[in-house]
Coordinates of C-alpha atoms and ligand atoms in Angstrom, one line a residue:
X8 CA -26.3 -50.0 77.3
X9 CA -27.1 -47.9 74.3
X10 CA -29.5 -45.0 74.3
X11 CA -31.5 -47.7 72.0
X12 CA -30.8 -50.7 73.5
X13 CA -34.2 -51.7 75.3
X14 CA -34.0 -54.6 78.2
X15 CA -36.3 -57.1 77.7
X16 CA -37.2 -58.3 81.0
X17 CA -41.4 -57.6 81.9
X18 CA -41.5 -54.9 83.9
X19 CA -44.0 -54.5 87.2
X20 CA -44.7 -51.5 89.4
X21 CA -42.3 -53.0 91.9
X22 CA -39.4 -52.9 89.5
X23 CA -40.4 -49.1 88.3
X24 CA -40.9 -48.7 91.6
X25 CA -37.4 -49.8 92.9
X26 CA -35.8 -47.0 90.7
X27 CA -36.9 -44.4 92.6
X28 CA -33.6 -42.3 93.9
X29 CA -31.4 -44.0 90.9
X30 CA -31.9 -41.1 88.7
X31 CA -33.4 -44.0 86.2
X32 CA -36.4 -42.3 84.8
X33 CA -39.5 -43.8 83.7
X34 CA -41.1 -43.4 80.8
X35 CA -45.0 -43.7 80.5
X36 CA -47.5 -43.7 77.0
X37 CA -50.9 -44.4 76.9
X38 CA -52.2 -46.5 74.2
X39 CA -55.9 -47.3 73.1
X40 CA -55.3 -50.6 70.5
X41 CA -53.4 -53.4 69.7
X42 CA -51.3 -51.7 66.9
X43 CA -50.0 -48.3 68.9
X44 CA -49.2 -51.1 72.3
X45 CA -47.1 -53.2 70.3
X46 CA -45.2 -50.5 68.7
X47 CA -44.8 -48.7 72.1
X48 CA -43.7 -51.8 73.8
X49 CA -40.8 -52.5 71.0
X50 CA -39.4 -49.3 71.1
X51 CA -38.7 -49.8 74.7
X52 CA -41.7 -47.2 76.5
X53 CA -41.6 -48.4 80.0
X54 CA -45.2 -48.3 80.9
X55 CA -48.3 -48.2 78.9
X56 CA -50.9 -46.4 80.1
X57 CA -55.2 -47.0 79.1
X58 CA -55.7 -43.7 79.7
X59 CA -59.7 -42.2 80.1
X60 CA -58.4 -39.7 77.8
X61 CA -59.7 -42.3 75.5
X62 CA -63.2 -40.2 76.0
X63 CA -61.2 -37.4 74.5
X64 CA -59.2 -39.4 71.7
X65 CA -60.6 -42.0 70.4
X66 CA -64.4 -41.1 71.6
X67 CA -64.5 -37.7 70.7
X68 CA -65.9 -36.3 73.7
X69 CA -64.9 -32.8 75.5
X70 CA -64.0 -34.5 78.6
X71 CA -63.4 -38.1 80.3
X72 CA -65.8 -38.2 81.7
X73 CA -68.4 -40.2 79.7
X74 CA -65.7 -43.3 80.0
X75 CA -67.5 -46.3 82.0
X76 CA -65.4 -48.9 83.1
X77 CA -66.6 -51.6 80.3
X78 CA -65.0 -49.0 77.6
X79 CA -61.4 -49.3 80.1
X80 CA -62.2 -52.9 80.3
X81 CA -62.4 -53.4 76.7
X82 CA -59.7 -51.3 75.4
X83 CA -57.3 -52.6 77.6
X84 CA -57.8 -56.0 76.7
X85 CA -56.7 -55.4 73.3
X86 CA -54.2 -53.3 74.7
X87 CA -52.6 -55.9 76.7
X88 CA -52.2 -58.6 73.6
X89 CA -49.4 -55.9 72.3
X90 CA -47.3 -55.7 75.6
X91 CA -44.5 -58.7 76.3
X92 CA -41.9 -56.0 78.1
X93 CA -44.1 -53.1 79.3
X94 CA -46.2 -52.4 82.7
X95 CA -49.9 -52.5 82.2
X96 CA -52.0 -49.7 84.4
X97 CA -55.4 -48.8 83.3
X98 CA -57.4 -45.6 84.2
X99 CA -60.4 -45.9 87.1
X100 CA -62.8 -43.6 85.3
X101 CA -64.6 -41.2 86.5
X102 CA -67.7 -42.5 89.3
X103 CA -66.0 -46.0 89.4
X104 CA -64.8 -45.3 92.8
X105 CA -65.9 -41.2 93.8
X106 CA -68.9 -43.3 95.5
X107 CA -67.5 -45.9 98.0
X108 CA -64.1 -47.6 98.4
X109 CA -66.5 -50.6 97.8
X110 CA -67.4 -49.2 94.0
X111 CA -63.8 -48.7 93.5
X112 CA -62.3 -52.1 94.8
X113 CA -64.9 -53.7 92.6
X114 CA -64.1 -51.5 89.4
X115 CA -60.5 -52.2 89.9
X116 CA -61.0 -55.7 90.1
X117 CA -62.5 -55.5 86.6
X118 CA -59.5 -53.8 85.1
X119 CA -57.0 -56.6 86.7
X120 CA -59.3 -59.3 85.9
X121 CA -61.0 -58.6 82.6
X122 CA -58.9 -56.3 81.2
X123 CA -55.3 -57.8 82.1
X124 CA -54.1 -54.6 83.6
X125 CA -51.5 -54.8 85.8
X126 CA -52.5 -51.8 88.0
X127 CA -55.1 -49.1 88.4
X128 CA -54.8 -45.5 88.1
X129 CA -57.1 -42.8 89.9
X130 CA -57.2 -39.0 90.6
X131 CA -57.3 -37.7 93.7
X132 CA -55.2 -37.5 97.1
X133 CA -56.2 -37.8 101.0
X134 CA -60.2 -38.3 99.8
X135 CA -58.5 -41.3 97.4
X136 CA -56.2 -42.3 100.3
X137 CA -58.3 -45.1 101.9
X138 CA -59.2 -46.9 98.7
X139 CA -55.4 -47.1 97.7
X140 CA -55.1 -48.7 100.7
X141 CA -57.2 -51.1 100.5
X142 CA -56.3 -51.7 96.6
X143 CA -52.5 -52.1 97.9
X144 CA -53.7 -54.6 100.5
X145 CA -55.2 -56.4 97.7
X146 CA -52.4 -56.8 95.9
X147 CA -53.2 -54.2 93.1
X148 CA -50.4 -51.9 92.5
X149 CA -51.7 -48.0 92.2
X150 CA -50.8 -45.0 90.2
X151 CA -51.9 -41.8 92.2
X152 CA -53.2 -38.8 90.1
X153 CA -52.7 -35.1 91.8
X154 CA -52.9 -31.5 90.0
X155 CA -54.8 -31.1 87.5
X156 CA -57.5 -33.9 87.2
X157 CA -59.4 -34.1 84.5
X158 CA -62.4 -35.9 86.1
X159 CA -62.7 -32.6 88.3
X160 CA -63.0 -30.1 85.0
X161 CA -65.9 -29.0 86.1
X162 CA -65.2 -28.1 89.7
X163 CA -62.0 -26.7 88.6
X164 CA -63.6 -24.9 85.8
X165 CA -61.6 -26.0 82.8
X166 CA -58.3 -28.0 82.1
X167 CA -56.3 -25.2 84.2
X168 CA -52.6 -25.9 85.7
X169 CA -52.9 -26.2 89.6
X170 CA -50.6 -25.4 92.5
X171 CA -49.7 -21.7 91.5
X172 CA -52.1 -19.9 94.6
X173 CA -50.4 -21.1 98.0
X174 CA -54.0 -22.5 98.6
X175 CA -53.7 -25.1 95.5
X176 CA -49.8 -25.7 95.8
X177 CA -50.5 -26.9 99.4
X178 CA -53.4 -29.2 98.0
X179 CA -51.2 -30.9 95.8
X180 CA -48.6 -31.3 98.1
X181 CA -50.8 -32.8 100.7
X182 CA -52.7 -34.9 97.8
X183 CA -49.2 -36.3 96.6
X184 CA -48.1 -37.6 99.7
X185 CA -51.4 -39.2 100.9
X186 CA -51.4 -41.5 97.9
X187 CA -47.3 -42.0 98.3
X188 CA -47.9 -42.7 101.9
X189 CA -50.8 -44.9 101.3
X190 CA -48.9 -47.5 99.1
X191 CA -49.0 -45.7 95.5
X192 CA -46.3 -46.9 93.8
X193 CA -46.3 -43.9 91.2
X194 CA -48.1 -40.6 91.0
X195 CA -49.0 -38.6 87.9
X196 CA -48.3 -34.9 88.4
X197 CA -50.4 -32.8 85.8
X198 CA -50.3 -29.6 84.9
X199 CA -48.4 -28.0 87.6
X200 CA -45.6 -25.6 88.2
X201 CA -42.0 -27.5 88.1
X202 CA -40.8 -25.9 91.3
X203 CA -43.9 -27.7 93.3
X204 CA -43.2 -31.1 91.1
X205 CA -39.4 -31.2 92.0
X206 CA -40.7 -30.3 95.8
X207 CA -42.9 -33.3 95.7
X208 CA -40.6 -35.6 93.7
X209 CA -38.2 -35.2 96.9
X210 CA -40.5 -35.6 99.1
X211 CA -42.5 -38.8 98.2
X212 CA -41.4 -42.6 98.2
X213 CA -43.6 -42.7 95.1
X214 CA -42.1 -42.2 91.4
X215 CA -43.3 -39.1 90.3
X216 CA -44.3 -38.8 86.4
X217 CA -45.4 -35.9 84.9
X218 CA -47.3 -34.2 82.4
X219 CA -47.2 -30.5 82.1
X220 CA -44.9 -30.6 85.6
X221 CA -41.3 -30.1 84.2
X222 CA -38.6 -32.0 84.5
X223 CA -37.4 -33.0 88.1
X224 CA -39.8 -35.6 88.0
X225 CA -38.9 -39.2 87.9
X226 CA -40.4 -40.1 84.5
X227 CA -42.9 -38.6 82.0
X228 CA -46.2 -39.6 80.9
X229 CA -47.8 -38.6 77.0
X230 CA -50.9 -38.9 75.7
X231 CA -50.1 -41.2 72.2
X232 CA -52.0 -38.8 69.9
X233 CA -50.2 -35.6 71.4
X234 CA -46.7 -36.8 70.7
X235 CA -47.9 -38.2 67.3
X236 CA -49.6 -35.2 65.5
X237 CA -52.8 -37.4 65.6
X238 CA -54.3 -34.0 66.1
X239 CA -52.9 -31.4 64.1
X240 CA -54.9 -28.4 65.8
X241 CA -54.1 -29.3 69.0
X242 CA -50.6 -28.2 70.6
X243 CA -50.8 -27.3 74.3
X244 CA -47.6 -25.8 75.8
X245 CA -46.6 -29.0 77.2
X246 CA -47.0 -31.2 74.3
X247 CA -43.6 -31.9 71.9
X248 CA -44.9 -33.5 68.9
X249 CA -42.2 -36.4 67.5
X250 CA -43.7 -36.8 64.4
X251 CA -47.2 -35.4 62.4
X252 CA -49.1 -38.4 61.6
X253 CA -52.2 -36.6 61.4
X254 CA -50.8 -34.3 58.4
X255 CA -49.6 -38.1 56.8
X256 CA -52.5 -39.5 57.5
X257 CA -54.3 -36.5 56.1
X258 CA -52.3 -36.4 53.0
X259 CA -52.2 -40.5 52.5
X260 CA -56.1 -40.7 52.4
X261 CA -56.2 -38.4 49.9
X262 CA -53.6 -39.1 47.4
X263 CA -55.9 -42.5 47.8
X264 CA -58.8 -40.8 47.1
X265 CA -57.3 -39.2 44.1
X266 CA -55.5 -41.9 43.1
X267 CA -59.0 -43.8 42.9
X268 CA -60.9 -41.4 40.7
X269 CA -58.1 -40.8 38.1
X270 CA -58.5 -44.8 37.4
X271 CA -54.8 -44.7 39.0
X272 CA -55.2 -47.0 41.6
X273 CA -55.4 -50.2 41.3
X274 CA -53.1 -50.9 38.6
X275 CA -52.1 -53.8 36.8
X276 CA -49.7 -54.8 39.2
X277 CA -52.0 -54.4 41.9
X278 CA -54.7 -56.7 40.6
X279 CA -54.9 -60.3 40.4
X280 CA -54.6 -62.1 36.8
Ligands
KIV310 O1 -56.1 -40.5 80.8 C1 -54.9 -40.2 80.6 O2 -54.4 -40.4 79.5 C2 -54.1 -39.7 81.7 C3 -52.8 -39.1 81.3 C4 -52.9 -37.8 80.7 C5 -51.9 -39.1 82.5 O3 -54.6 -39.6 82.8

């Protein structure tokens, strides 16, 4: 196959899963509408991801942590009527599950059932152990979520790369294989040092997909607005920007704008006789 030639069969979290040790990687991108899915799922992205980053992105917020299930819910929905080929996982958000395994079996039953996703995400490790579990059991594939977790920013004091104090890099080791060992078929590893992500990609039956954790991990995950330039100001370290859509965006609406005041727009052409 081509680098550009995309297979077309549907994929699941047990065939991601099954390329764990093939050197196959995976390739996840979150998405937040119908328009960004569909193009992600034609250009071949493996997995689509409702991220709760949506508090960040599309909501404006400083943090996810405003993001109630109905917002995950809703957004995936629309999500899922742009996917034929890709995997569908959609973010727990934050307090949808830190209360009781009961809260979260409930809030991922939503996400399946309302929101057509095809498997749940959630941060944590050996305090998130029992409710993968019991998700598995249900037959609701998870993604684990170790490192840096962005529903923790306030007990970790920022978005701050984990697992550099021996203290921390044992965490995330122990974090990343409770979830692998409790039936995660995948595990996000954010913002953490490569040497710990290529120890934990070796040591855990889950995939491994990364964000800010090098690249010895199985696959990658984005944020969609990082890797388009949707935000021109921002440019973490970890981020590499494949086009600037913001800047066109930017520069489109006001060429419009212009356009419309110098009585350029609409012309003849563009108006009906
Ligand atoms: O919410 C999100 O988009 C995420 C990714 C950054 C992994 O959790």
């Amino acid at each position: 196959m081509s680098a550009t030639a995309k297979p077309s069969a549907k994929l699941t979290a047990a065939t991601l899963r099954a390329r764990k040790g093939t050197g196959e990687r995976t390739v996840f991108l979150t998405a937040y509408d119908v328009v960004f899915a569909r193009l992600a799922d034609e250009a071949g992205i493996d997995a689509v991801l409702v991220g709760d980053s949506m508090g960040m992105v599309v909501q404006g917020e400083r943090s996810t942590l405003g993001v109630t299930v109905d917002d995950v819910v809703y957004h995936c929905r629309i999500v899922s009527r742009g996917i034929a080929r890709a995997h569908l996982v959609a973010d727990l958000p934050f307090m949808s599950y830190q209360a009781s395994v009961e809260d979260g079996m409930r809030a991922a039953g939503r996400l399946i059932k309302e929101g057509a996703a095809e498997a749940v995400k959630l941060e944590g490790g050996e305090d998130v152990a029992e409710l993968t579990r019991r998700l598995v059991r249900a037959g609701i594939p998870v993604v684990g979520h170790v490192g840096l977790t962005p529903q923790s920013i306030h007990q970790i004091g920022g978005f701050k790369v984990q697992g550099r104090t021996d203290a921390q890099r044992a965490k995330v080791l122990a974090d990343a294989r409770a979830v692998s060992e409790a039936g995660a078929y995948a595990v996000v590893l954010e913002a953490i040092p490569h040497a710990l992500a290529a120890e934990i990609t070796a040591s855990v039956a889950a995939l491994t997909i990364g964000i800010g954790a090098g690249a010895d991990c199985d696959g990658q995950v984005m944020v969609m607005h990082d890797l388009l330039g949707l935000q021109p100001s921002w440019k973490p370290r970890f981020v590499r920007r494949y086009a600037e859509l913001g800047q066109a965006a930017g520069d489109a609406f006001a060429a419009y704008a212009a356009d419309v005041r110098a009585g350029r727009f609409p012309s003849r052409e563009e108006t009906y006789e």
